Each structure stands twice: as C-alpha cells, then as structure tokens.
PDB file of C-alpha atoms in Angstrom:
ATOM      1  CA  UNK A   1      92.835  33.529  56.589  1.00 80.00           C
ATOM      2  CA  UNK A   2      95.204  34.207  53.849  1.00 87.00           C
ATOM      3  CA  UNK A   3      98.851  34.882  54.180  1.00 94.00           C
ATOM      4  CA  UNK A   4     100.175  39.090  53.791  1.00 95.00           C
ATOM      5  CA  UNK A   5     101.608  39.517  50.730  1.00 96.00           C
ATOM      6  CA  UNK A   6     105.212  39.790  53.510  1.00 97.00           C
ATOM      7  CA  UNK A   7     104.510  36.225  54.389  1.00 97.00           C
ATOM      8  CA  UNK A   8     104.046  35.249  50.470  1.00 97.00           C
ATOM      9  CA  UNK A   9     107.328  37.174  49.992  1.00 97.00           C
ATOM     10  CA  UNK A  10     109.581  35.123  51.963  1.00 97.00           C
ATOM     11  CA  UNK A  11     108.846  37.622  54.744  1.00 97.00           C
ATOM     12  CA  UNK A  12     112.017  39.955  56.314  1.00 98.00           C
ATOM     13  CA  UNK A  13     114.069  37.489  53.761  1.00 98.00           C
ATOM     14  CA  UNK A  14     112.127  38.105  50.714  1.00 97.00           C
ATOM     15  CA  UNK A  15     112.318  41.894  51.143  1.00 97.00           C
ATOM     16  CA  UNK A  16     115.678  41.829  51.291  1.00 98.00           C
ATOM     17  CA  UNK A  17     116.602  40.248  48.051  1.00 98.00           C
ATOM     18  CA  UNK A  18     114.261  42.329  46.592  1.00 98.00           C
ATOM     19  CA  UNK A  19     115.685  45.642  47.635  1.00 98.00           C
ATOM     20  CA  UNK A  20     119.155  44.059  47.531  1.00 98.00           C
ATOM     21  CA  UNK A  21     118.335  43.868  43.603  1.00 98.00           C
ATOM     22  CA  UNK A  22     116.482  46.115  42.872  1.00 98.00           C
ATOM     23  CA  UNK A  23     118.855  48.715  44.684  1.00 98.00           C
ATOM     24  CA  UNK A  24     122.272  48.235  42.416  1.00 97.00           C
ATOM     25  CA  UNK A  25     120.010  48.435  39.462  1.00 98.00           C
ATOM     26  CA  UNK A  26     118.693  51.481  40.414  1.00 98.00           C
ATOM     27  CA  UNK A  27     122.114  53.365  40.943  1.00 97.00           C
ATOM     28  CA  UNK A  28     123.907  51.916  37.884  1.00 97.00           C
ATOM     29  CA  UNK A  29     121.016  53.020  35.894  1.00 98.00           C
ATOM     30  CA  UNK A  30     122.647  55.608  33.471  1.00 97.00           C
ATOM     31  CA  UNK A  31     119.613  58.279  34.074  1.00 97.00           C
ATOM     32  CA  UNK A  32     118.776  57.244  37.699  1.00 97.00           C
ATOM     33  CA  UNK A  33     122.202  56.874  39.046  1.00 97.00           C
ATOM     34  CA  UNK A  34     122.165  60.606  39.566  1.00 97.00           C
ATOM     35  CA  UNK A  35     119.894  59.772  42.967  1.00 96.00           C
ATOM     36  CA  UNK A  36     122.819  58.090  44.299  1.00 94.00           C
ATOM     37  CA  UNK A  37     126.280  59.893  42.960  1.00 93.00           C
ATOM     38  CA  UNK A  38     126.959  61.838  46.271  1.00 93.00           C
ATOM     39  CA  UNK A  39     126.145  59.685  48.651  1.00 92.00           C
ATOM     40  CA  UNK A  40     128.344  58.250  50.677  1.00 95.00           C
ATOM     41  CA  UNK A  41     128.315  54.390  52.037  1.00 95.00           C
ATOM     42  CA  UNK A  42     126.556  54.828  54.937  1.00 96.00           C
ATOM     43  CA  UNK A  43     123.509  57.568  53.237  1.00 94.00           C
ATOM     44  CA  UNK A  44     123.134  54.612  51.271  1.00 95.00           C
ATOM     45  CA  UNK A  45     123.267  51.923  53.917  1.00 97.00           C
ATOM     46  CA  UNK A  46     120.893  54.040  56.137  1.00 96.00           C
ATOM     47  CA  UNK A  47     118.733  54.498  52.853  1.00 95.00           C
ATOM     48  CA  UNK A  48     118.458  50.233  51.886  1.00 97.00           C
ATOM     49  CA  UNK A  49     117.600  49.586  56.070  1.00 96.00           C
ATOM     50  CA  UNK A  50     115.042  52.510  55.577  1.00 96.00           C
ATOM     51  CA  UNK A  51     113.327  50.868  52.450  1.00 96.00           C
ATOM     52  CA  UNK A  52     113.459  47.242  53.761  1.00 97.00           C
ATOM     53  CA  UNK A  53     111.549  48.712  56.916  1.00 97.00           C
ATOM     54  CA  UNK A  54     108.915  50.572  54.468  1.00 97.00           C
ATOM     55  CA  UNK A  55     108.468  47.648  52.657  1.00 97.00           C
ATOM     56  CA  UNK A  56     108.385  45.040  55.615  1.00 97.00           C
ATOM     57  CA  UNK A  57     105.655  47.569  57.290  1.00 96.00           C
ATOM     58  CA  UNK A  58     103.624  48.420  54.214  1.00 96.00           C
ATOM     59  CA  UNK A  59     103.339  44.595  52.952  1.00 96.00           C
ATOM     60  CA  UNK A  60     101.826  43.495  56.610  1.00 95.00           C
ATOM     61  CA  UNK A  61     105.154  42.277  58.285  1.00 96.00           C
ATOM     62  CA  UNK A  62     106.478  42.736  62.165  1.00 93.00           C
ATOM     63  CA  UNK A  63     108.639  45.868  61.641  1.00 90.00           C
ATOM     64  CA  UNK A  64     107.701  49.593  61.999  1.00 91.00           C
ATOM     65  CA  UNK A  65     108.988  52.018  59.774  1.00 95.00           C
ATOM     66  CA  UNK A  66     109.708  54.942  61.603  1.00 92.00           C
ATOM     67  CA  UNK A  67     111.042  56.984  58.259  1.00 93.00           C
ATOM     68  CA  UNK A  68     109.313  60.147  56.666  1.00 94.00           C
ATOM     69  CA  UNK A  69     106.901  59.845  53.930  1.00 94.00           C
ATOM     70  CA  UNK A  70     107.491  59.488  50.624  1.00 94.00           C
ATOM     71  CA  UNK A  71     105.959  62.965  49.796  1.00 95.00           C
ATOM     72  CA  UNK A  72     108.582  64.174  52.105  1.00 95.00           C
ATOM     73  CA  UNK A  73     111.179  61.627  51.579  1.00 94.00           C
ATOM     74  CA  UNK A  74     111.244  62.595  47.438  1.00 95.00           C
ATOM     75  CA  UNK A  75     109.870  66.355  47.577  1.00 94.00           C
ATOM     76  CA  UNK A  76     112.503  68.542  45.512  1.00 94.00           C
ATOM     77  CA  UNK A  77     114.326  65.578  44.049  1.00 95.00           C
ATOM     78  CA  UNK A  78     113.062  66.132  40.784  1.00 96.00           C
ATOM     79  CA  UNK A  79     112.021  63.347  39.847  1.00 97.00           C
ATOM     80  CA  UNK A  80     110.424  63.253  36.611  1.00 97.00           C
ATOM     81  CA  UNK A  81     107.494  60.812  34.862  1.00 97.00           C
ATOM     82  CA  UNK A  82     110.667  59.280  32.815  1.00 97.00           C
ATOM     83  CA  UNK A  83     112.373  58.415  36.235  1.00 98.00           C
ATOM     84  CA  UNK A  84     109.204  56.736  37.489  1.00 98.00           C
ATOM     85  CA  UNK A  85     108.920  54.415  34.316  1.00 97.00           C
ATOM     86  CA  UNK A  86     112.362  53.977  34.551  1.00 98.00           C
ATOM     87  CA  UNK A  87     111.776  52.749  38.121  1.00 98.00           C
ATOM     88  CA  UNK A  88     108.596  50.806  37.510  1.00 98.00           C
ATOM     89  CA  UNK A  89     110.893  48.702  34.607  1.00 98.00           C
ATOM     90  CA  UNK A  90     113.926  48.330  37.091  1.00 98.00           C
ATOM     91  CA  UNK A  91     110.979  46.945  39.928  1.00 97.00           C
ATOM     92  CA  UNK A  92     109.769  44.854  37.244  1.00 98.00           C
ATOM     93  CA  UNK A  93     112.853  43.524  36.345  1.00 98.00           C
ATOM     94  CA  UNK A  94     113.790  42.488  40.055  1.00 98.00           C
ATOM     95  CA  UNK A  95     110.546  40.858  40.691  1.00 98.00           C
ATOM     96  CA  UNK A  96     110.918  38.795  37.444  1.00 98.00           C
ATOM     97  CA  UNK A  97     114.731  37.895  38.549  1.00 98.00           C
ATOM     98  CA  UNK A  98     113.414  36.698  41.678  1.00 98.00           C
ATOM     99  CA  UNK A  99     110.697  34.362  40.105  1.00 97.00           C
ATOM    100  CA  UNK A 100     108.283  36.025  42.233  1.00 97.00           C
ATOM    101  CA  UNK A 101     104.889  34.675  41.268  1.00 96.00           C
ATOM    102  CA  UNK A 102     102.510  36.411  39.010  1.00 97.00           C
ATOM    103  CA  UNK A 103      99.866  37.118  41.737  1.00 96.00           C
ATOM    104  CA  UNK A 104     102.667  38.422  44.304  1.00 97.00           C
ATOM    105  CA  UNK A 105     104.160  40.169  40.992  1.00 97.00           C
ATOM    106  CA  UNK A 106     100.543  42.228  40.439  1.00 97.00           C
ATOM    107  CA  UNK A 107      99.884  43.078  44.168  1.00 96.00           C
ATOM    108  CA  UNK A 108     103.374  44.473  44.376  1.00 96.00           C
ATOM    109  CA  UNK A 109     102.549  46.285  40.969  1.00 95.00           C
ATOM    110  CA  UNK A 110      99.346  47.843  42.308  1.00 96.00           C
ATOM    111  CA  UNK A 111     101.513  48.956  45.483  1.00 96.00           C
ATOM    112  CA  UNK A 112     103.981  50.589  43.464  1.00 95.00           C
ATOM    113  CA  UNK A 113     101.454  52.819  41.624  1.00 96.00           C
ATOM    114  CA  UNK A 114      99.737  54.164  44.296  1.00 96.00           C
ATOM    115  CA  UNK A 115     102.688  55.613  45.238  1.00 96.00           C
ATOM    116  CA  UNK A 116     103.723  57.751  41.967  1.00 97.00           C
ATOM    117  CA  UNK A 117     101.954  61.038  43.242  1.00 96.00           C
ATOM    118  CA  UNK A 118     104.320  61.070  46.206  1.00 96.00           C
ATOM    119  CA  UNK A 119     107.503  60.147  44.040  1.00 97.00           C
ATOM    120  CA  UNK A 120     107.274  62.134  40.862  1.00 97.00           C
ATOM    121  CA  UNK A 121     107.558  65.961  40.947  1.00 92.00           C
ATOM    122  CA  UNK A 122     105.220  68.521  39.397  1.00 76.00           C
TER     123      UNK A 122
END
C-alpha cells in the first residue's frame, strides 16, 4: 500500500512548513497582499490553523477540517485569473524551496487546480 501524499509530505510537519512559506509570500505579494491588509493577528492566525487543517484533511492525514468550503470561503473576494497565477507561482515557489520531490511537487499541482473554480471569481 503506498504512503498519502500527507505521509510523503512529512505529515502534520510537512504541512506546516509549507503553509508557513507559502503564507508570508502570499501577503507580501505586492498584488495579493490586499487579501491580508485588514486583518488583524489573530484573523490571520485562525486563517494559517484553518489551511493546515484543509490541507492535513484533503492530502489523507488524521485531522478534520471543520472550515467552510472554498466556494464559500473565497465567494465575493474578487479574486481574479491574475490572482490565481499569481498564487499557483507563489505555491510553486514554496514547494521548490522546500525541495519537495517532483512526484509530491505534481500531485500537489494537480490538487491545486482542481480547486480554481472555487477560488477565482466570475
């Protein structure tokens, strides 16, 4: 039986320094930063523990993510097709600063792009 792509990633661990890096680029990003320039500490906090959750659920770990979708979560933001390539590039970035390898890399990829229609507006 082979290992979940959580187990591959280091597990709770692994998820972590991937949002931990992906986060910061995400907000310093001069056309993404928007997202993040009223929130306070702990929106942002709350935010990080909600996406390490997601991510640990969706990637076949222990923990259940007990947020709202990500239709829901992102309805209204306005996020546009720019934003999402933006994203995709930051994600990119992270899991190439993180040496994560290219299989890991692809599946996470393919994750990521199933989820578009729920992130960008219309």
């Amino acid at each position: 039986m082979e290992a979940s792509i959580y187990q591959r990633l280091g597990g709770y661990d692994g998820i972590v320094g991937f949002v931990d890096d992906l986060l910061p680029r995400l907000q310093q990003d001069e056309e993404l930063g928007r997202f993040w320039q009223y929130r306070g500490a702990d929106g942002v906090s709350r935010e990080r523990q909600l996406l390490i959750d997601y991510l640990c659920a969706m990637c076949g770990g222990p923990l259940y993510y007990r947020g709202r979708s990500m239709a829901q979560t992102h309805r209204g933001m306005g996020i546009s097709e720019s934003d999402w390539e933006r994203f995709v590039c930051h994600a990119t970035a992270t899991l190439q600063a993180l040496a994560v390898p290219e299989t890991e890399a692809r599946e996470v990829g393919e994750f990521v792009s199933t989820l578009r229609d729920d992130i960008v507006d219309r």
